[in-house]
Coordinates of C-alpha atoms in Angstrom, one line a residue:
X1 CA 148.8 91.1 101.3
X2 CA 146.8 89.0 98.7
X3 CA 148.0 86.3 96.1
X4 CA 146.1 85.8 93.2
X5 CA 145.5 83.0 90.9
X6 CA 145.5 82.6 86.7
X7 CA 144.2 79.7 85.1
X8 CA 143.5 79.7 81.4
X9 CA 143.0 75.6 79.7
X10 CA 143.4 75.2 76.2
X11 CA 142.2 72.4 73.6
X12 CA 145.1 71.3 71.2
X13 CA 144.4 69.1 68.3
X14 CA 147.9 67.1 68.5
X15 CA 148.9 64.6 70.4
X16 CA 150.7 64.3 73.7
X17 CA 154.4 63.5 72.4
X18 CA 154.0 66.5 69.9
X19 CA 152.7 69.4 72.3
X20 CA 155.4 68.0 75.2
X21 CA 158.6 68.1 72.8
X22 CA 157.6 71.6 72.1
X23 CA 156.7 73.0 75.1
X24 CA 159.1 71.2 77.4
X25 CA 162.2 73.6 75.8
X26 CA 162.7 76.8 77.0
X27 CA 164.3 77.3 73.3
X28 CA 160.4 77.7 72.7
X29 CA 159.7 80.5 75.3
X30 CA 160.5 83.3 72.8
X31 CA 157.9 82.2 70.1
X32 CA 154.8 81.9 72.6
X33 CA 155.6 85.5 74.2
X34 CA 154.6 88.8 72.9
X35 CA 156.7 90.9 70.2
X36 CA 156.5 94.3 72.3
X37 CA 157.5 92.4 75.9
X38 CA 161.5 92.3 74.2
X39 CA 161.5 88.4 75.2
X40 CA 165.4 87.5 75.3
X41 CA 166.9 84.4 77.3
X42 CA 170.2 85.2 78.6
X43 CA 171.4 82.2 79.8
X44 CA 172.1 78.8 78.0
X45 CA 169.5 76.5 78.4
X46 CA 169.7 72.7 77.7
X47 CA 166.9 71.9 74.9
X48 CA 164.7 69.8 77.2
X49 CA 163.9 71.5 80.6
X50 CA 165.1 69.1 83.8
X51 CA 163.9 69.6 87.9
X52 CA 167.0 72.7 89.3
X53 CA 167.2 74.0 85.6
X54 CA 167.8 78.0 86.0
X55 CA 166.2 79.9 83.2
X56 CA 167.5 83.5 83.1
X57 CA 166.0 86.4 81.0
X58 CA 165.1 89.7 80.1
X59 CA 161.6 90.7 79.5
X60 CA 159.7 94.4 79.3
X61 CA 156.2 93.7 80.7
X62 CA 155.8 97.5 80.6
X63 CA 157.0 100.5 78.9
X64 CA 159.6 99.1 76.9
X65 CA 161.5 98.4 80.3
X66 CA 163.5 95.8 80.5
X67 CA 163.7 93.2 83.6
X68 CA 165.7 90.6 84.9
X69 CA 163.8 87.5 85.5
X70 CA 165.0 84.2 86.6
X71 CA 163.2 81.0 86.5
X72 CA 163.9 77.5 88.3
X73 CA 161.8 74.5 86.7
X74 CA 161.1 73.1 89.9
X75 CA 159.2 69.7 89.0
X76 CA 158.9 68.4 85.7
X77 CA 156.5 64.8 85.5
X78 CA 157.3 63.8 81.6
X79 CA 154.2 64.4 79.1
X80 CA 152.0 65.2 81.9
X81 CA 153.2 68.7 83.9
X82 CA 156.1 71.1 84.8
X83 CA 156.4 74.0 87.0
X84 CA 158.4 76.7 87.3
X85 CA 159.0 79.4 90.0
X86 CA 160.4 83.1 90.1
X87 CA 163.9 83.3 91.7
X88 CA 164.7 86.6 90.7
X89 CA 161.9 89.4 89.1
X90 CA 158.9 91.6 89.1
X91 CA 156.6 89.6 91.3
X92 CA 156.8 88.8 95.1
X93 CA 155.6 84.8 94.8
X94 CA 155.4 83.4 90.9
X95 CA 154.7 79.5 90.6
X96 CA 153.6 78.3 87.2
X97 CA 152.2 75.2 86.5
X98 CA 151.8 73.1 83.3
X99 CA 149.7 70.3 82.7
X100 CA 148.9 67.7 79.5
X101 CA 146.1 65.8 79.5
X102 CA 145.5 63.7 76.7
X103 CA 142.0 64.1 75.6
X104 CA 139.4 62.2 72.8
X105 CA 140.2 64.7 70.5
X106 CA 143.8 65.9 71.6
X107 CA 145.3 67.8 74.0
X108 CA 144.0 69.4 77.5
X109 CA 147.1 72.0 78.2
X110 CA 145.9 73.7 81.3
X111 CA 148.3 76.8 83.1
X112 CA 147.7 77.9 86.8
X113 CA 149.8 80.6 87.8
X114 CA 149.9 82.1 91.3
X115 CA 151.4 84.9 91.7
X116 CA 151.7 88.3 94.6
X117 CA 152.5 91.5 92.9
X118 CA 154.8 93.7 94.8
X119 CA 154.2 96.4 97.0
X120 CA 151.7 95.6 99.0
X121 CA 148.1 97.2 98.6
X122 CA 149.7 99.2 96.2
X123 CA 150.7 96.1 94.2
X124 CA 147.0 94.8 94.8
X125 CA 145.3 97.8 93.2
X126 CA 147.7 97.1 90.2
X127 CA 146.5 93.7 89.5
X128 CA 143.2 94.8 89.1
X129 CA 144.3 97.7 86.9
X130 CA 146.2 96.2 84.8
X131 CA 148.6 93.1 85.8
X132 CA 145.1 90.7 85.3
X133 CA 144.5 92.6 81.9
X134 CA 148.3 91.8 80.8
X135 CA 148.4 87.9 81.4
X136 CA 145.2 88.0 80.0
X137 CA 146.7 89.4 77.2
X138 CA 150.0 86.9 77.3
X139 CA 147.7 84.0 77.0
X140 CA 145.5 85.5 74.6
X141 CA 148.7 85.5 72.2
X142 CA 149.9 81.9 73.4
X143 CA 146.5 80.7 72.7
X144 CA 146.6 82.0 68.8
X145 CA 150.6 80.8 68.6
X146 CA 149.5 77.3 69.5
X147 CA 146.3 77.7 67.4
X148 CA 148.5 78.2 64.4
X149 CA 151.2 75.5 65.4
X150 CA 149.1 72.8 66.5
X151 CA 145.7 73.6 64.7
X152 CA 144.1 73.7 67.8
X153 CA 140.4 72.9 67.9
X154 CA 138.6 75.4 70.7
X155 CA 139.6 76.3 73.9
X156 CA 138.1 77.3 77.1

């Protein structure tokens, strides 16, 4: 069975303190996902994100139906990365990092996520169909969120 990696790097024109304080709280999840993927966090979460922190959610990645999914930020380095895992969800393995880079002109905010869909060869076949085309899509929308927080620059 195969795992498969994500990478997308974005250009922000802020600076360092700005982008962390925003994207180091969970609080901020809901604004940086998709309308139609029914984003809710159901547990309380702590404004800034600490290493054993359990996220817990609801999210419908497909058809309107809703999953459980549960997060732990694993390791969190302060203004330069975090990463958080799947505990509970859709995926088999899910690790996500973060990083910040200060740049010249900003911000380097790079994610890697690698992830094994479920069931198998079956699973597979689905990443190709359609589970590439979705975080595609998720970071697509991220990418014009933070354009129009941050005034980003370019991306690549």
């Amino acid at each position: 069975m195969s795992h498969f990696q994500f990478k997308k790097v974005q250009e922000l024109n802020t600076d360092l303190d700005t982008i962390w304080d925003f994207a180091s709280s969970p609080k901020n999840l809901k604004e940086i996902t998709p309308d139609h993927m029914l984003f809710h966090i159901t547990s309380e979460v702590a404004e800034k994100m600490y290493p054993g922190m359990i996220v817990t959610y609801e999210v419908a990645p497909l058809l309107g139906i809703k999953l459980a999914w549960v997060t732990e930020i694993t390791q969190v380095k302060d203004k330069q990365y975090f990463v958080d895992e799947q505990k509970v969800g859709p995926y088999t393995l899910w690790h996500h990092q973060h990083f910040f880079e200060a740049t010249d002109t900003g911000v380097r905010m790079t994610d890697i996520i690698t992830y094994k869909p479920p069931f198998g060869l079956i699973g597979n076949l689905l990443n190709t169909l359609m589970i590439k085309r979705q975080l595609n899509a998720i970071f697509d929308y991220r990418k014009k969120v933070m354009e129009r927080l941050f005034n980003v620059s370019n991306s690549v």
